[in-house]
Amino acid sequence: MTIPMHYSRRIISVSVIGGALLLAPRVFAAYTVEAVTNGGIIEGVVKLNAAAPPVAPIEVTKNQDYCGQSIRNPEYEVGKGGGLQNVEVYLKDIAKGKALNTSTISLVNEHCMFIPRVQGANVGQQIKISSNDPMLHSTHPQNASTNATIYNIALPFKGFSVTKPLPAFPELIKVKCDAHGWMHAWIWELDHPYFATTGEDGHFTIKDVPPGTYTLVAWHEAAGENSTSVTVIAGKTVTADIQLKVTKTP
Ligand SMILES: [Cu+2]
């Protein structure tokens, strides 16, 4: 599949609300692909500003024979050094740089949860949705802001899979399973490839960044967002640790 070098700046979106026809311009920043020969690296660790609040296990209300009575809640995954997993870290408003990702991303229904819980992706990529469980799941991605359904895939048996294109424009996608209300995943679909998801130790690395000053954003499903300014120098590694606020009190 070919990836366009940049995207249309202005799309007119038409919606009908309460019978009124609204014309609202939706503006998307363009991203231009160009060779990066002198890029730098941004790396860091995302941590919480306080101890993660205790989270009750997920109560299983359906298919207990397979899923069990409860499932550990992965809302806050804090590693040994205090790093927070499943944080999407990305550059905001980067105008040009390396080519977009084109591989097919994966979302697996496994033991009554989605794997991975959080991932980044690019416009133009495909997603393989599959199930490793012997009962019915659905995979229902929605725009996280509007709840507009992107598609809704039924996965009736173990080994079933469907590969679909991601939406044509960048958006935060929230995925749910209509059969199991506790199943959630998030996909940060961006129009540039400068993103990373923190691992078990809360660490992230973003490579081949053209020299310049950028806003680096960290997003977490429960702790929300924070950002920092980061200046990348050719051939160097810059450290940019980010702290997120615990929003729930124990
Ligand atoms: Cu399910």
Tab-separated table of C-alpha atoms and ligand atoms in Angstrom:
chain	number	residue	atom	x	y	z
A	1	MET	CA	0.000	0.000	0.000
A	2	THR	CA	1.394	3.418	-0.876
A	3	ILE	CA	1.466	6.126	1.728
A	4	PRO	CA	0.735	9.635	0.513
A	5	MET	CA	3.565	12.037	1.165
A	6	HIS	CA	1.267	14.393	2.961
A	7	TYR	CA	-2.352	14.776	3.776
A	8	SER	CA	-4.960	17.263	2.800
A	9	ARG	CA	-4.907	20.248	5.137
A	10	ARG	CA	-8.584	20.900	5.203
A	11	ILE	CA	-11.495	18.543	5.127
A	12	ILE	CA	-15.024	19.803	5.361
A	13	SER	CA	-16.998	17.656	7.745
A	14	VAL	CA	-20.739	17.686	7.519
A	15	SER	CA	-22.882	16.608	10.399
A	16	VAL	CA	-26.508	16.886	11.312
A	17	ILE	CA	-27.227	17.706	14.939
A	18	GLY	CA	-30.797	18.193	16.075
A	19	GLY	CA	-31.924	18.659	12.497
A	20	ALA	CA	-29.501	21.515	11.821
A	21	LEU	CA	-26.919	21.112	9.108
A	22	LEU	CA	-23.513	22.150	10.362
A	23	LEU	CA	-20.454	22.756	8.241
A	24	ALA	CA	-17.362	22.535	10.394
A	25	PRO	CA	-13.850	22.749	8.993
A	26	ARG	CA	-11.552	20.075	10.399
A	27	VAL	CA	-7.921	21.034	10.014
A	28	PHE	CA	-5.188	18.410	10.005
A	29	ALA	CA	-1.528	19.327	10.069
A	30	ALA	CA	0.404	18.035	7.100
A	31	TYR	CA	3.364	15.726	7.554
A	32	THR	CA	5.993	15.488	4.853
A	33	VAL	CA	8.337	12.531	4.530
A	34	GLU	CA	11.995	13.339	3.968
A	35	ALA	CA	15.230	11.473	4.602
A	36	VAL	CA	16.635	11.959	8.110
A	37	THR	CA	20.390	11.522	8.093
A	38	ASN	CA	21.339	13.534	11.177
A	39	GLY	CA	18.587	12.604	13.573
A	40	GLY	CA	18.768	12.500	17.319
A	41	ILE	CA	17.172	10.217	19.884
A	42	ILE	CA	14.672	11.132	22.570
A	43	GLU	CA	14.471	8.748	25.469
A	44	GLY	CA	13.078	8.852	28.947
A	45	VAL	CA	10.935	7.304	31.616
A	46	VAL	CA	7.350	8.136	32.490
A	47	LYS	CA	6.479	7.987	36.175
A	48	LEU	CA	3.564	8.930	38.365
A	49	ASN	CA	3.869	11.802	40.846
A	50	ALA	CA	2.651	9.552	43.665
A	51	ALA	CA	2.008	5.903	44.368
A	52	ALA	CA	-0.509	4.366	42.005
A	53	PRO	CA	-3.888	4.080	43.656
A	54	PRO	CA	-5.064	0.552	44.413
A	55	VAL	CA	-7.297	-0.743	41.662
A	56	ALA	CA	-9.868	-3.416	42.331
A	57	PRO	CA	-9.653	-6.554	40.192
A	58	ILE	CA	-12.001	-6.722	37.248
A	59	GLU	CA	-15.145	-8.604	38.162
A	60	VAL	CA	-15.939	-11.103	35.433
A	61	THR	CA	-19.655	-11.146	34.710
A	62	LYS	CA	-19.737	-13.464	31.707
A	63	ASN	CA	-17.929	-16.610	30.494
A	64	GLN	CA	-16.543	-17.203	33.995
A	65	ASP	CA	-15.828	-20.820	33.041
A	66	TYR	CA	-13.072	-19.584	30.741
A	67	CYS	CA	-12.251	-16.064	31.972
A	68	GLY	CA	-12.345	-16.882	35.689
A	69	GLN	CA	-14.155	-14.991	38.452
A	70	SER	CA	-11.870	-11.976	38.267
A	71	ILE	CA	-9.011	-10.571	36.188
A	72	ARG	CA	-6.155	-8.409	37.412
A	73	ASN	CA	-6.872	-4.795	36.466
A	74	PRO	CA	-4.019	-3.408	34.294
A	75	GLU	CA	-5.044	0.231	34.682
A	76	TYR	CA	-1.801	1.202	36.454
A	77	GLU	CA	1.177	-0.980	35.534
A	78	VAL	CA	4.101	0.348	37.576
A	79	GLY	CA	7.488	-1.331	37.135
A	80	LYS	CA	10.266	-1.946	39.662
A	81	GLY	CA	11.836	1.484	39.252
A	82	GLY	CA	8.518	3.286	39.363
A	83	GLY	CA	8.126	3.558	35.588
A	84	LEU	CA	4.610	3.486	34.206
A	85	GLN	CA	3.763	1.052	31.395
A	86	ASN	CA	1.216	1.584	28.620
A	87	VAL	CA	1.874	5.302	28.226
A	88	GLU	CA	1.797	6.587	24.662
A	89	VAL	CA	4.544	9.170	24.145
A	90	TYR	CA	4.562	11.203	20.944
A	91	LEU	CA	5.776	14.411	19.370
A	92	LYS	CA	3.117	16.991	18.743
A	93	ASP	CA	2.972	18.921	15.479
A	94	ILE	CA	6.117	17.534	13.874
A	95	ALA	CA	6.000	18.662	10.241
A	96	LYS	CA	8.559	16.437	8.528
A	97	GLY	CA	10.782	13.449	9.055
A	98	LYS	CA	11.194	9.738	8.447
A	99	ALA	CA	8.698	7.559	6.594
A	100	LEU	CA	5.508	6.341	8.193
A	101	ASN	CA	5.162	2.804	9.509
A	102	THR	CA	3.510	0.460	7.031
A	103	SER	CA	3.498	-2.911	8.818
A	104	THR	CA	0.230	-4.424	10.004
A	105	ILE	CA	-0.408	-3.803	13.687
A	106	SER	CA	-2.044	-6.402	15.900
A	107	LEU	CA	-4.818	-6.496	18.460
A	108	VAL	CA	-5.456	-9.870	20.070
A	109	ASN	CA	-8.428	-10.949	22.165
A	110	GLU	CA	-6.717	-13.194	24.699
A	111	HIS	CA	-7.996	-14.530	27.971
A	112	CYS	CA	-10.844	-12.017	27.940
A	113	MET	CA	-8.588	-8.976	27.537
A	114	PHE	CA	-7.060	-7.058	24.613
A	115	ILE	CA	-3.338	-7.316	23.931
A	116	PRO	CA	-1.707	-4.828	23.701
A	117	ARG	CA	-3.665	-2.430	25.864
A	118	VAL	CA	-2.066	0.687	24.308
A	119	GLN	CA	-0.204	1.115	21.040
A	120	GLY	CA	0.628	3.747	18.460
A	121	ALA	CA	0.028	3.480	14.722
A	122	ASN	CA	0.138	5.476	11.534
A	123	VAL	CA	-2.502	6.505	9.079
A	124	GLY	CA	-2.383	3.991	6.228
A	125	GLN	CA	-1.563	0.995	8.407
A	126	GLN	CA	-3.724	-2.091	8.653
A	127	ILE	CA	-4.770	-3.798	11.861
A	128	LYS	CA	-5.064	-7.552	12.303
A	129	ILE	CA	-7.774	-8.283	14.874
A	130	SER	CA	-7.698	-11.846	16.170
A	131	SER	CA	-8.915	-14.097	18.955
A	132	ASN	CA	-7.140	-16.761	20.974
A	133	ASP	CA	-10.258	-17.489	23.005
A	134	PRO	CA	-12.851	-20.220	22.396
A	135	MET	CA	-15.912	-17.986	22.683
A	136	LEU	CA	-17.464	-14.924	21.111
A	137	HIS	CA	-15.683	-11.579	21.416
A	138	SER	CA	-16.314	-8.431	19.468
A	139	THR	CA	-13.715	-5.814	18.662
A	140	HIS	CA	-15.400	-2.434	18.425
A	141	PRO	CA	-13.067	0.519	17.810
A	142	GLN	CA	-14.536	3.997	18.278
A	143	ASN	CA	-13.282	7.557	18.060
A	144	ALA	CA	-12.375	8.270	21.690
A	145	SER	CA	-13.845	11.785	21.581
A	146	THR	CA	-17.092	11.230	19.724
A	147	ASN	CA	-17.680	7.492	20.297
A	148	ALA	CA	-18.313	7.217	16.547
A	149	THR	CA	-17.992	3.568	15.582
A	150	ILE	CA	-15.164	2.793	13.159
A	151	TYR	CA	-16.217	-0.834	12.673
A	152	ASN	CA	-17.423	-3.676	14.861
A	153	ILE	CA	-15.927	-7.105	14.278
A	154	ALA	CA	-17.393	-10.303	15.705
A	155	LEU	CA	-14.762	-12.910	16.584
A	156	PRO	CA	-16.749	-16.126	17.051
A	157	PHE	CA	-14.007	-18.683	17.726
A	158	LYS	CA	-10.358	-19.274	18.579
A	159	GLY	CA	-8.058	-18.582	15.658
A	160	PHE	CA	-10.464	-16.237	13.875
A	161	SER	CA	-8.903	-13.063	12.489
A	162	VAL	CA	-9.813	-10.082	10.331
A	163	THR	CA	-7.443	-7.497	8.872
A	164	LYS	CA	-8.853	-4.004	8.344
A	165	PRO	CA	-7.450	-0.576	7.427
A	166	LEU	CA	-7.156	1.998	10.192
A	167	PRO	CA	-9.166	5.194	9.692
A	168	ALA	CA	-7.961	7.612	7.026
A	169	PHE	CA	-7.239	10.431	9.479
A	170	PRO	CA	-5.384	10.599	12.810
A	171	GLU	CA	-7.455	10.004	15.906
A	172	LEU	CA	-7.315	8.416	19.320
A	173	ILE	CA	-9.177	5.140	19.009
A	174	LYS	CA	-10.789	3.480	21.991
A	175	VAL	CA	-11.540	-0.187	21.500
A	176	LYS	CA	-14.162	-2.117	23.416
A	177	CYS	CA	-15.678	-5.588	23.282
A	178	ASP	CA	-19.452	-5.549	23.202
A	179	ALA	CA	-19.564	-9.010	24.783
A	180	HIS	CA	-17.329	-8.174	27.770
A	181	GLY	CA	-17.685	-4.650	29.134
A	182	TRP	CA	-14.339	-4.691	30.939
A	183	MET	CA	-12.270	-5.202	27.777
A	184	HIS	CA	-10.565	-1.983	26.632
A	185	ALA	CA	-7.640	-0.973	24.445
A	186	TRP	CA	-6.392	2.271	22.954
A	187	ILE	CA	-4.683	3.003	19.639
A	188	TRP	CA	-3.036	6.360	19.063
A	189	GLU	CA	-3.256	6.752	15.314
A	190	LEU	CA	-0.937	9.530	14.175
A	191	ASP	CA	0.109	11.038	10.843
A	192	HIS	CA	3.812	10.784	11.743
A	193	PRO	CA	6.034	7.993	13.072
A	194	TYR	CA	7.491	9.764	16.123
A	195	PHE	CA	5.809	7.879	18.934
A	196	ALA	CA	6.512	5.062	21.379
A	197	THR	CA	4.622	3.120	24.030
A	198	THR	CA	6.334	2.735	27.385
A	199	GLY	CA	7.406	-0.770	28.314
A	200	GLU	CA	7.309	-2.564	31.667
A	201	ASP	CA	9.951	-0.204	33.078
A	202	GLY	CA	8.164	2.934	31.870
A	203	HIS	CA	10.939	3.617	29.372
A	204	PHE	CA	10.485	4.929	25.841
A	205	THR	CA	12.794	5.659	22.900
A	206	ILE	CA	11.988	7.739	19.819
A	207	LYS	CA	14.683	7.596	17.122
A	208	ASP	CA	15.688	9.470	13.957
A	209	VAL	CA	14.203	12.761	15.088
A	210	PRO	CA	15.250	15.736	12.925
A	211	PRO	CA	17.111	18.360	15.009
A	212	GLY	CA	14.773	20.948	16.465
A	213	THR	CA	12.587	21.791	19.417
A	214	TYR	CA	9.365	19.859	19.900
A	215	THR	CA	6.554	19.313	22.332
A	216	LEU	CA	6.649	15.781	23.704
A	217	VAL	CA	3.334	14.482	24.998
A	218	ALA	CA	2.725	11.539	27.320
A	219	TRP	CA	-0.781	10.071	27.585
A	220	HIS	CA	-2.105	7.450	29.970
A	221	GLU	CA	-5.617	6.027	30.132
A	222	ALA	CA	-6.099	6.906	33.806
A	223	ALA	CA	-3.440	9.497	34.649
A	224	GLY	CA	-4.190	11.690	31.642
A	225	GLU	CA	-1.692	13.815	29.753
A	226	ASN	CA	1.387	15.887	30.374
A	227	SER	CA	3.918	17.420	28.012
A	228	THR	CA	7.404	18.838	27.977
A	229	SER	CA	9.553	20.773	25.546
A	230	VAL	CA	12.492	18.831	24.155
A	231	THR	CA	15.361	20.004	21.963
A	232	VAL	CA	16.957	17.414	19.716
A	233	ILE	CA	20.550	17.866	18.574
A	234	ALA	CA	21.934	16.015	15.559
A	235	GLY	CA	23.436	12.651	16.460
A	236	LYS	CA	22.794	13.064	20.194
A	237	THR	CA	20.486	11.435	22.692
A	238	VAL	CA	18.375	13.736	24.817
A	239	THR	CA	16.650	12.521	27.982
A	240	ALA	CA	13.099	13.702	28.562
A	241	ASP	CA	11.465	12.156	31.598
A	242	ILE	CA	7.799	12.969	32.104
A	243	GLN	CA	5.666	12.815	35.220
A	244	LEU	CA	1.940	12.158	35.182
A	245	LYS	CA	-0.434	13.013	38.001
A	246	VAL	CA	-2.334	10.371	39.868
A	247	THR	CA	-5.922	11.417	39.390
A	248	LYS	CA	-7.663	8.941	41.649
A	249	THR	CA	-7.258	8.981	45.390
A	250	PRO	CA	-7.098	5.672	47.243
B	1	CU	CU	-14.761	-10.023	24.659
